[in-house]
XYZ file of C-alpha atoms in Angstrom:
578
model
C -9.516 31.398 -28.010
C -8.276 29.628 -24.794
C -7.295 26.137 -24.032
C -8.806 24.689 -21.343
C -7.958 20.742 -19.294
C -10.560 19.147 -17.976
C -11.021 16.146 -16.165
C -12.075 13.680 -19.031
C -8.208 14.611 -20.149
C -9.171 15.983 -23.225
C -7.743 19.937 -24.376
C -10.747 21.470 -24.439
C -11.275 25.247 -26.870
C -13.638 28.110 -25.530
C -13.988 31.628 -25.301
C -12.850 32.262 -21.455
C -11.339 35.096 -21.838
C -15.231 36.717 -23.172
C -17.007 37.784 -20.185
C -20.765 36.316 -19.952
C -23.108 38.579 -18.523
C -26.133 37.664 -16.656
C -25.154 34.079 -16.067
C -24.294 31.961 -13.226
C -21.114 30.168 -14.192
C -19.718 27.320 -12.032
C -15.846 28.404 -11.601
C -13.410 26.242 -12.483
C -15.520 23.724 -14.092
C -16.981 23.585 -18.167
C -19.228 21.258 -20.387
C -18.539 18.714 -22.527
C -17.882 21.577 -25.294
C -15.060 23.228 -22.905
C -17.674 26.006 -22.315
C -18.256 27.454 -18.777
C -21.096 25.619 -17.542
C -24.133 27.601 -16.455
C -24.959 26.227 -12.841
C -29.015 26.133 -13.385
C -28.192 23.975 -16.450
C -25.909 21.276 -15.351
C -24.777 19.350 -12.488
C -26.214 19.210 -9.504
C -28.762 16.397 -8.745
C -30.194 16.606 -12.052
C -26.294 15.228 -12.720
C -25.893 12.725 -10.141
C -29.344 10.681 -10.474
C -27.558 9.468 -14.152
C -24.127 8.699 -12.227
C -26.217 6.676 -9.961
C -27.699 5.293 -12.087
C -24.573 3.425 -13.267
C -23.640 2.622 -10.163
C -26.603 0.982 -8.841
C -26.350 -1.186 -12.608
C -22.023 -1.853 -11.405
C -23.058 -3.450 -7.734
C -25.652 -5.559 -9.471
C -23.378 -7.160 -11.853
C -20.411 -7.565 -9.288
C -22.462 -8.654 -6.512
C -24.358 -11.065 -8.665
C -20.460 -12.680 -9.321
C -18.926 -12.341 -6.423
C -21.497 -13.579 -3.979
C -22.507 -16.642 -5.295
C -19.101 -16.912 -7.695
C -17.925 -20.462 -5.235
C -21.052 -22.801 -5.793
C -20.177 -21.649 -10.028
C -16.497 -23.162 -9.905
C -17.590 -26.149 -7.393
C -20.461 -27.126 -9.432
C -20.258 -25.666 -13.176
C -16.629 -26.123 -12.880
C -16.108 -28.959 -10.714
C -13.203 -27.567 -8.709
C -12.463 -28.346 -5.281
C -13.636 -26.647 -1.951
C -10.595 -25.608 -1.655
C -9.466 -24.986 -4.701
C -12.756 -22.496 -5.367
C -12.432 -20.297 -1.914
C -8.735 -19.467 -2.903
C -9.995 -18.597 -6.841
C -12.889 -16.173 -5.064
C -10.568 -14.445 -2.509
C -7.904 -14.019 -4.906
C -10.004 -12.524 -7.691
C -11.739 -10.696 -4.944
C -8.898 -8.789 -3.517
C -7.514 -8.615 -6.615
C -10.446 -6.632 -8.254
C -9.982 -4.382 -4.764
C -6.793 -3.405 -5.402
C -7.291 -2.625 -9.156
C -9.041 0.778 -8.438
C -6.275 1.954 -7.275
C -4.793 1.449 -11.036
C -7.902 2.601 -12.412
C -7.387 5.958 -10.707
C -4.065 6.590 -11.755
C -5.335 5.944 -14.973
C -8.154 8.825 -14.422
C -5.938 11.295 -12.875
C -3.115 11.207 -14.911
C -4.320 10.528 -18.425
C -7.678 9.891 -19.850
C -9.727 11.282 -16.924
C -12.800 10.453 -15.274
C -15.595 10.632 -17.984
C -13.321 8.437 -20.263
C -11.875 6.312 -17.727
C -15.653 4.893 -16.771
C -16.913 5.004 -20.657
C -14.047 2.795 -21.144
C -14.207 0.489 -17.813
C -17.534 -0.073 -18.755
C -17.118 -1.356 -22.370
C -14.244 -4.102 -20.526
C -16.912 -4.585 -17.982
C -19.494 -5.385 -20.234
C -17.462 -7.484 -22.801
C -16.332 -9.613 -19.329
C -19.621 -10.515 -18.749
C -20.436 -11.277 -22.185
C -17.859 -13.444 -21.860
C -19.126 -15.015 -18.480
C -21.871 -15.543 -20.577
C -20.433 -17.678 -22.977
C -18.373 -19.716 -20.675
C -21.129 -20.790 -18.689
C -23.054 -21.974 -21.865
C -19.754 -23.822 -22.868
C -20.916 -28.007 -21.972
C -18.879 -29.394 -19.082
C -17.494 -32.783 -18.877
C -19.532 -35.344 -16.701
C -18.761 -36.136 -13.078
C -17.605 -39.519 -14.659
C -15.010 -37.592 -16.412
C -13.610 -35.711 -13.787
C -9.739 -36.152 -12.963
C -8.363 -36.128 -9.692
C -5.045 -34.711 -8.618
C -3.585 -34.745 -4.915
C -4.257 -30.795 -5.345
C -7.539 -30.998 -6.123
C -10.458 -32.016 -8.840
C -10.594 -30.802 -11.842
C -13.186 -31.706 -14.587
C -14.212 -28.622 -16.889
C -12.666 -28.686 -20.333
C -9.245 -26.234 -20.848
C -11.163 -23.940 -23.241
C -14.008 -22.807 -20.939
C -11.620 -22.574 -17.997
C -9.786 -20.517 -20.121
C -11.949 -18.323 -21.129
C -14.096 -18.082 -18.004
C -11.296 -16.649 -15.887
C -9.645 -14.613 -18.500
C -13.527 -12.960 -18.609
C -13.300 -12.889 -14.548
C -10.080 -10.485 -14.361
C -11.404 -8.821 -17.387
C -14.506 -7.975 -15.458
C -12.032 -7.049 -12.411
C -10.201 -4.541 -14.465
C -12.898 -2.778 -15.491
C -14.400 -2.410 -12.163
C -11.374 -0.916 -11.040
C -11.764 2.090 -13.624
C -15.264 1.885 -12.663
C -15.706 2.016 -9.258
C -13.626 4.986 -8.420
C -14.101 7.079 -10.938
C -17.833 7.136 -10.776
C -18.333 8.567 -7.336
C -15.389 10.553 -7.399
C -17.301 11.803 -10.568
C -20.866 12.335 -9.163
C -19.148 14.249 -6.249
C -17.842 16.879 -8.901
C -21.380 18.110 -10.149
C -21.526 19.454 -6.567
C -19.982 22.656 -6.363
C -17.966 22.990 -3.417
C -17.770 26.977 -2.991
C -21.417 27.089 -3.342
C -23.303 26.690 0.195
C -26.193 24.865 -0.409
C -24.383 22.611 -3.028
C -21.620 21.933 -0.656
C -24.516 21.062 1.972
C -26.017 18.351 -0.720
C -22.779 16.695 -1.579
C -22.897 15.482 1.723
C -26.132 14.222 1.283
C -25.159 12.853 -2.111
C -22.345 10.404 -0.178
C -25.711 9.302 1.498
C -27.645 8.479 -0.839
C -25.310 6.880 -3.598
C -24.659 4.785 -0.778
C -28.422 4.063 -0.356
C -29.234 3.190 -3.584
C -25.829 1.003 -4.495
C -26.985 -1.119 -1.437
C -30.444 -1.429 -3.086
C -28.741 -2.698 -6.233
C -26.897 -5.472 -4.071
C -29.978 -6.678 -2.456
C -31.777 -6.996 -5.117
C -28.642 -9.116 -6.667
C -28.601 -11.237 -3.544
C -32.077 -11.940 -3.809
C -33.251 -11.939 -7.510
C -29.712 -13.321 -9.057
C -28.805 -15.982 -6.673
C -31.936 -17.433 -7.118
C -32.008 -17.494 -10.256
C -28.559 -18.923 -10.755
C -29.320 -21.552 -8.784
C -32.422 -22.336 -9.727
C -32.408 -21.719 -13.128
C -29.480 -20.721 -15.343
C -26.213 -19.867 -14.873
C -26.361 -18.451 -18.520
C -29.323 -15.977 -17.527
C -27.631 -15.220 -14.239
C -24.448 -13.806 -15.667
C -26.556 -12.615 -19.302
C -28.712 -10.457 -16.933
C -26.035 -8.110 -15.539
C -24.397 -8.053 -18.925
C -27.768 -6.667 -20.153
C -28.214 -4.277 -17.306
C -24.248 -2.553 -17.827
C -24.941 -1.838 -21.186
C -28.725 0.147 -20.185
C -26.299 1.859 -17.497
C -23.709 2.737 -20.056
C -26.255 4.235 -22.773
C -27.927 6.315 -19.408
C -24.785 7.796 -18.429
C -23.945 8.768 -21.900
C -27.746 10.204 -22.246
C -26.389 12.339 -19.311
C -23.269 13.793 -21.053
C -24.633 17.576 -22.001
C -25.180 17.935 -18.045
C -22.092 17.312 -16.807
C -19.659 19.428 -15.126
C -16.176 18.968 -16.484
C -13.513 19.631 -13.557
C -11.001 21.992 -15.133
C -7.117 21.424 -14.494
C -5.400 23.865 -12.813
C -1.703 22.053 -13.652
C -0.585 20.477 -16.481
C 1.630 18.515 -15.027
C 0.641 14.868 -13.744
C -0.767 15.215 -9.825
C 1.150 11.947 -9.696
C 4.314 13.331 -10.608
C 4.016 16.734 -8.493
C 3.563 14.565 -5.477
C 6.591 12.018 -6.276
C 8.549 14.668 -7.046
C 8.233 16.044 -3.428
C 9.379 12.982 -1.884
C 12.086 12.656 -4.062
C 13.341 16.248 -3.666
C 12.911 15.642 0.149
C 15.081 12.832 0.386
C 17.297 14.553 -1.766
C 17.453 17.042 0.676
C 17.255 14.916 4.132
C 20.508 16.169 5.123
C 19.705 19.379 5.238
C 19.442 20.535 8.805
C 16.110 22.936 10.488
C 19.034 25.551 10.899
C 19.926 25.639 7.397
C 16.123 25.529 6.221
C 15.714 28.754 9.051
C 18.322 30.790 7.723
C 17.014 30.073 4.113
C 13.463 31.304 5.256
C 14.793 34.398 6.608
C 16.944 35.246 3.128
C 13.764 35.168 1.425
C 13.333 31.775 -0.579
C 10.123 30.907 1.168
C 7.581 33.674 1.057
C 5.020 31.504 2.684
C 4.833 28.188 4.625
C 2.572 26.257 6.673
C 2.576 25.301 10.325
C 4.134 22.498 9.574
C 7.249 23.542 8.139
C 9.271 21.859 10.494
C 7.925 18.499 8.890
C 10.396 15.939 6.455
C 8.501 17.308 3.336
C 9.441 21.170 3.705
C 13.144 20.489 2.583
C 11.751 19.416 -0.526
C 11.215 23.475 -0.714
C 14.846 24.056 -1.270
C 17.035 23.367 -4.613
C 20.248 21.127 -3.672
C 22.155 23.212 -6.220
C 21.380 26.958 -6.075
C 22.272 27.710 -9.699
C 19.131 25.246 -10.657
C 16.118 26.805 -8.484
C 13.474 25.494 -11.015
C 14.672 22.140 -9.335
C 12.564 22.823 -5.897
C 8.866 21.899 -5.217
C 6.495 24.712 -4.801
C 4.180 25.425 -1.719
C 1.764 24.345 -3.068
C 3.316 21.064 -3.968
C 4.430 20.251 -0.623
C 1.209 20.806 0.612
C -0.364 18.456 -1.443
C 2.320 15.852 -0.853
C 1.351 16.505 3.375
C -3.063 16.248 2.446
C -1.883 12.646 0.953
C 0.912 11.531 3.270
C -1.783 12.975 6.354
C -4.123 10.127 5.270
C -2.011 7.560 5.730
C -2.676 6.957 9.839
C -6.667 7.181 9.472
C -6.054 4.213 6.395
C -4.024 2.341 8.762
C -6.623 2.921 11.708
C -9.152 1.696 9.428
C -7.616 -1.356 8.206
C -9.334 -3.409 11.694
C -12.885 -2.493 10.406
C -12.199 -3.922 6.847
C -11.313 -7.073 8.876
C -14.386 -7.239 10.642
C -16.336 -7.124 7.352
C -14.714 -9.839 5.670
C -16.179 -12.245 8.380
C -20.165 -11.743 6.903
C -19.398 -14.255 4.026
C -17.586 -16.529 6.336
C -17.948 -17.428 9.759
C -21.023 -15.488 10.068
C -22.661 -17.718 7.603
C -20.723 -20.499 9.450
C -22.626 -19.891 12.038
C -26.231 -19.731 10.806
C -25.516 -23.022 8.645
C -25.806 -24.736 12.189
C -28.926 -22.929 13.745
C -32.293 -23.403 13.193
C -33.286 -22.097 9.651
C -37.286 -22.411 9.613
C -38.986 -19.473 8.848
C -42.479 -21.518 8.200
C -42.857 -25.490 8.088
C -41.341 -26.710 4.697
C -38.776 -23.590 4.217
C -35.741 -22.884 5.400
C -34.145 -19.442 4.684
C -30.037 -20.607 3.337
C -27.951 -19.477 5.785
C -25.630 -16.994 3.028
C -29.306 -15.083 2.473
C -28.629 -13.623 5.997
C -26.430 -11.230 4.324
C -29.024 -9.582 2.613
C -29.899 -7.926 6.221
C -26.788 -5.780 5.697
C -27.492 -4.140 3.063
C -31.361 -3.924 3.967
C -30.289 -2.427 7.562
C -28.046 0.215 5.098
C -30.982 0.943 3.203
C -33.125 1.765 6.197
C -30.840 3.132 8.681
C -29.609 5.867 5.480
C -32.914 6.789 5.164
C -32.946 7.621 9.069
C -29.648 8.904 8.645
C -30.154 11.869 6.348
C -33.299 13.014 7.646
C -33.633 12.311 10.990
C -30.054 11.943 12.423
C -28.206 14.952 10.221
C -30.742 17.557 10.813
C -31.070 17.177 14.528
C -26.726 17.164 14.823
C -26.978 20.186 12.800
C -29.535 22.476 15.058
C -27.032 21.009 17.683
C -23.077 21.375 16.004
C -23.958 24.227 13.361
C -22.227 22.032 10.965
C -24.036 21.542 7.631
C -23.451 17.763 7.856
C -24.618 17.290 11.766
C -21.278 15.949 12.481
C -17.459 15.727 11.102
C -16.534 13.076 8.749
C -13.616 11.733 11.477
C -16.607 11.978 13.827
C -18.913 9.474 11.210
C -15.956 6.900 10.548
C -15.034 6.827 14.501
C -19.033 6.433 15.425
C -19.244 3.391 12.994
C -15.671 1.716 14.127
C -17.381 1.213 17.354
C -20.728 0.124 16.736
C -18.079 -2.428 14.707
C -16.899 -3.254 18.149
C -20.318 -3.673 19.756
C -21.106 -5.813 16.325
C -18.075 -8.025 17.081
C -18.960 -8.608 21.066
C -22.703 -9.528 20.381
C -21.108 -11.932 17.630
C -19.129 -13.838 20.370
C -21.921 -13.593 22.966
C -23.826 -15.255 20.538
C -21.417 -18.054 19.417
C -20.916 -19.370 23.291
C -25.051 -19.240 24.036
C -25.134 -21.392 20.447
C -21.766 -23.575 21.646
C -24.213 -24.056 25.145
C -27.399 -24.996 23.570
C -25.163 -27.854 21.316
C -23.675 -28.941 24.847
C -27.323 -29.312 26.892
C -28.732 -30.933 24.066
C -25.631 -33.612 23.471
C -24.889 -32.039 19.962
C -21.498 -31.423 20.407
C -20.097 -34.376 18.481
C -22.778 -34.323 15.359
C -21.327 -31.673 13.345
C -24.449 -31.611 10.995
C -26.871 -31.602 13.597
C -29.249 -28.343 14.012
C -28.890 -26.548 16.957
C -32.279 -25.907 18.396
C -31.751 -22.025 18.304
C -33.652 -19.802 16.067
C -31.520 -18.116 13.131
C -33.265 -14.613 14.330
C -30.322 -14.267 17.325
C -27.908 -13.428 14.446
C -29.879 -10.777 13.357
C -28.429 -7.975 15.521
C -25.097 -8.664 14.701
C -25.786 -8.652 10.808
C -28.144 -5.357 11.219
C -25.360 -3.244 13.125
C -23.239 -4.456 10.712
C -25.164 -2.333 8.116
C -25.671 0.665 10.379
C -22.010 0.730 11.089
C -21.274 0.648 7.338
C -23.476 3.811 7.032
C -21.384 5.328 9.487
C -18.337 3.919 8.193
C -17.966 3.208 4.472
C -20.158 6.462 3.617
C -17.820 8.529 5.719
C -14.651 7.606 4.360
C -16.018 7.888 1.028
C -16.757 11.707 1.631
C -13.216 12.043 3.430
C -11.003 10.212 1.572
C -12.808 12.263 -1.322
C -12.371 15.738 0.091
C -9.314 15.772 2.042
C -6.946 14.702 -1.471
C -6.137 17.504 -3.951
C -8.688 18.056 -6.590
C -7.304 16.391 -9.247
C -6.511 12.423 -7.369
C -10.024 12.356 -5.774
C -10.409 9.360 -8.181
C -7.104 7.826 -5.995
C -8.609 9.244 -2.763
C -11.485 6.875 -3.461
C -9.486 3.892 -4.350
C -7.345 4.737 -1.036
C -10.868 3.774 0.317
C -11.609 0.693 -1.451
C -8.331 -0.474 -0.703
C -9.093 -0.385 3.157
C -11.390 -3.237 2.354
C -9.033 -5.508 0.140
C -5.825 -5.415 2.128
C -8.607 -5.987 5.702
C -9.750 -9.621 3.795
C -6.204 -10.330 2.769
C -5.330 -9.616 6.474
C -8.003 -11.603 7.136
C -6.885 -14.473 5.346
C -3.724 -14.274 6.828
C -4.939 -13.917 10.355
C -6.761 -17.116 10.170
C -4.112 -19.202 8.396
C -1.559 -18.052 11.571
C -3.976 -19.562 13.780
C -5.122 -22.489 12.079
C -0.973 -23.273 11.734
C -0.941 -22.417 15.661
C -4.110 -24.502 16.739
C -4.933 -26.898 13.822
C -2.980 -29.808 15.284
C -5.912 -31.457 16.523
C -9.784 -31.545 15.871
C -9.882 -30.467 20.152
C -7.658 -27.545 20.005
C -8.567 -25.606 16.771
C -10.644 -22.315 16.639
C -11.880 -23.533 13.087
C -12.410 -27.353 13.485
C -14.856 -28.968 10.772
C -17.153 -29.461 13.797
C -18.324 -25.744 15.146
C -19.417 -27.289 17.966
C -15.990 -27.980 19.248
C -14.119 -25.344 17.477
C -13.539 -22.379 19.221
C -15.340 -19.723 16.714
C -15.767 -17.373 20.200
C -12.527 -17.038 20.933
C -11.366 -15.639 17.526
C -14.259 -13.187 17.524
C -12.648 -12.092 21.010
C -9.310 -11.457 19.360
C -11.273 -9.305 16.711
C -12.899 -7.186 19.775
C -9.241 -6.601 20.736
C -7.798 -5.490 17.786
C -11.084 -3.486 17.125
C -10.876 -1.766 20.120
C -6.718 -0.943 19.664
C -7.722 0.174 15.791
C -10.848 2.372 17.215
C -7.987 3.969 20.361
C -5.320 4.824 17.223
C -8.065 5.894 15.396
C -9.488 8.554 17.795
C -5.536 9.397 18.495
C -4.769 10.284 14.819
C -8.230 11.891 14.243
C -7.731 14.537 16.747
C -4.380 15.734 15.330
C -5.963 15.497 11.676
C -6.108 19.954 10.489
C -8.293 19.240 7.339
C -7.954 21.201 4.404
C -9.737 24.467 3.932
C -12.052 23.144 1.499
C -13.208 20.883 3.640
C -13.377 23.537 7.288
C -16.668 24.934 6.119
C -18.291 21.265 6.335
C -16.641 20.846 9.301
């Protein structure tokens, strides 16, 4: 009887060392009994439409928070403009940066089956707790206080327990969110061709369907809490977890369990290599030369020259057991190797974090009508993102992929650097068309003497904002799905939960940035209503000009980008994808 680790942590007993004849096992992978897993039997799609599944159920419930989570804490909880947008952008970058945690957790200790079983039961119990705090009474306007911060009239208990439900709900999306992918990916084998061909295809379409499940929260669950309870809008995505949660567990005896090849944390291997490098940072290229030639090394990349090889040599001789293996340093370079295309990225998360904001700015002034007697709200226009995802996927996988294949040879019609770089520019394009747009809207206010009537509407049709919200979603497709596949593939097997969180945290540090990038120039042209890029009055604020300075720095991240991508080796896992 051997002892097998898996990826759901747990020290798993079965008969590996008896050969099975006549069956197609799936190497280094076994069930949820620790038994190799026959490949016609498990995984595969059969696997991934329950993993999903979840997913689709996770976007609905965040989404139906997050996007409409200001007019709850201006209106249920009577908090201040203010006040509100810093609560939303703190929990929301907050709850960005918590996969990161989340993956630690996975990789290290429990796993990734446990990890989202467990995510999910916070998850849920958060927005039971939502629940309750919306059906908690709130004082009267007549009540409220006012403070020279801002205004505050909900009573201590339901604030209390409303935001201690929030960042409940935040921690168990960041289990959630990485480890579910990151665990859909593994019922693809990767040595097997056609199952290395659909993985790529499976990046697609969980990316398809989780932006089906937000527009169908923009759409069904802001109406709804708007219109008719806040109770039912936070009760309904409570409601829809749990039927996620009893669908993935329905799924459990076809899942592929990822076995561990080291026992040791991935976490620790890696720190130790920096530590052992540093250790050794005096230690000169002739030193490390001569030591190759006596025989230490009996392998070593093209890269030995790099910081990280001295972490291949013990300080003290008498203690060899103290130096990192090959294959430790190697996996310390796959990590450290992502850092540039993060960093290139971090202009594109930027760029995103504008949809909520000053896009919507902009269509709140513009002419709304769709038909006499309605007028589509100007945050609805969002829901053309994800719609242009949904469409432009479809177009994606079988249109766009096959024909780059007969074309490349590659099995996914192009490289994954090759995706992310095609969608940083249509990003670009996105961000030019956005400005173009803002001076003919700043024009029509001037030749129709609007400029000084900040709630006047602009006799210009809502539709010329289209274009920039619908490249938007292609570029995502581009974008988000292709660092999802690389930052997925190009990590060592076992922190492909953290590879994924590496990727989510693109898009919390770019709104932070964000953030901080409009503050600096509201401090630098805020001194008068004339002279500020975000004046009350769009009319005379200069909206253009800071959607110029985004083309810039788009255009500087897309030139690093394309720099670091074409010195980027990827792994050999990863060569036969291209």
């Amino acid at each position: 009887m051997t002892t097998a680790r898996q990826s759901d942590g747990s020290s798993l007993d079965s008969e590996l060392g008896t050969p099975l004849l006549n069956l197609d096992t799936v190497n280094g992978a076994v069930d949820y009994k620790g038994q190799p897993v026959i490949r016609s039997k498990s995984g595969y799609w059969r696997s991934a439409g329950f993993i999903i599944g979840v997913e689709v159920a996770e976007r609905i419930a965040y989404n139906g928070i997050v996007s409409n989570l200001i007019s709850f804490l201006t209106g249920h909880l009577h908090q201040s403009t203010a006040v509100a947008a810093a609560n939303v952008n703190i929990w929301d970058g907050t709850a960005s940066f918590l996969p990161l945690l989340g993956a630690f957790i996975a990789d290290s200790y429990l796993g990734r089956y446990r990890t989202i079983v467990i995510s999910s039961l916070l998850y849920i119990l958060g927005l039971a707790m939502l629940t309750l705090a919306a059906k908690l009474p709130s004082f009267t306007d007549s009540d409220c206080k006012v403070t020279n911060i801002f205004t505050f009239c909900s009573p201590k208990l339901q604030v209390i327990v409303f935001f201690f439900s929030l960042y409940l709900v935040a921690f168990g999306q960041g289990g959630h969110k990485p480890c579910v992918q990151a665990f859909g990916a593994d019922q693809f084998d990767e040595r097997h061709p056609k199952e290395c061909k659909d993985r790529s295809s499976f990046f697609n379409w969980w990316y398809f369907t989780m932006c089906s499940g937000i527009l169908l929260s923009l759409l069904i669950l802001n109406y709804i809490q708007d219109n008719l309870s806040w109770v039912l809008g936070f009760g309904i995505p409570c409601i829809v977890m749990i039927a996620a949660l009893i669908m993935f567990l329905l799924g459990t005896k076809t899942y592929r369990f990822t076995v561990e090849g080291q026992k040791r944390s991935p976490f620790i291997r890696i720190g130790r290599v920096f530590v052992a490098a540093l250790r050794n940072r005096q230690l000169t290229l002739t030193e490390i030369a001569f030591k190759d030639e006596a025989g230490n090394i009996v392998q070593c990349s093209k890269q030995f020259k790099s910081f990280l090889n001295k972490a291949l040599f013990s300080p003290n001789v008498s203690k060899q057991e103290e130096a990192c293996s090959l294959i430790e340093v190697e996996e310390a370079k796959a990590v450290l190797g992502l850092a540039p295309i993060w960093a290139a990225c971090l202009v594109f998360g930027i760029v995103l974090a504008q949809t909520p904001t000053f896009f919507t700015k902009q269509g709140s002034t513009m002419d709304r009508t769709i038909f006499p007697g309605f007028d589509i709200p100007a945050a609805s226009l969002q829901a053309l993102i994800p719609l242009a995802i949904v469409i432009f996927t479809l177009i994606y996988d079988r249109i766009f992929v096959p024909i780059a294949r007969a074309i490349t040879n590659k099995p996914s019609g192009i490289t994954m650097l090759q995706r992310i770089g095609t969608g940083i520019f249509i990003s670009v394009i996105t961000v030019v068309i956005a400005a173009l747009v803002e001076i003919k809207r700043q024009q029509t206010a001037i030749v129709y003497g609007l400029v000084d009537d900040p709630d006047a509407t602009i006799p210009m049709s809502v539709s010329w904002l289209v274009p920039q919200y619908f490249l938007l979603g292609v570029a995502q497709v581009f974008t988000m799905v292709g660092l999802q596949e690389f930052f997925y593939g190009q990590v060592p097997n076992e922190l492909r939960s953290m590879g994924l969180a590496l990727y989510l945290s693109i898009f919390g540090l770019g709104s932070f940035l964000s953030s901080f990038l409009i503050s600096v120039i509201e401090e630098a042209t805020g001194k008068d209503e004339q002279g500020s890029w975000f004046g009350d009055n769009l009319n005379k604020a200069h909206l253009d000009y800071f959607y110029w300075l985004l083309v810039g720095l788009s255009v500087m991240g897309l030139a690093a980008f394309i720099f670091f991508a074409k010195s980027y080796i990827y792994n050999q896992k990863s060569m036969a994808q291209g």
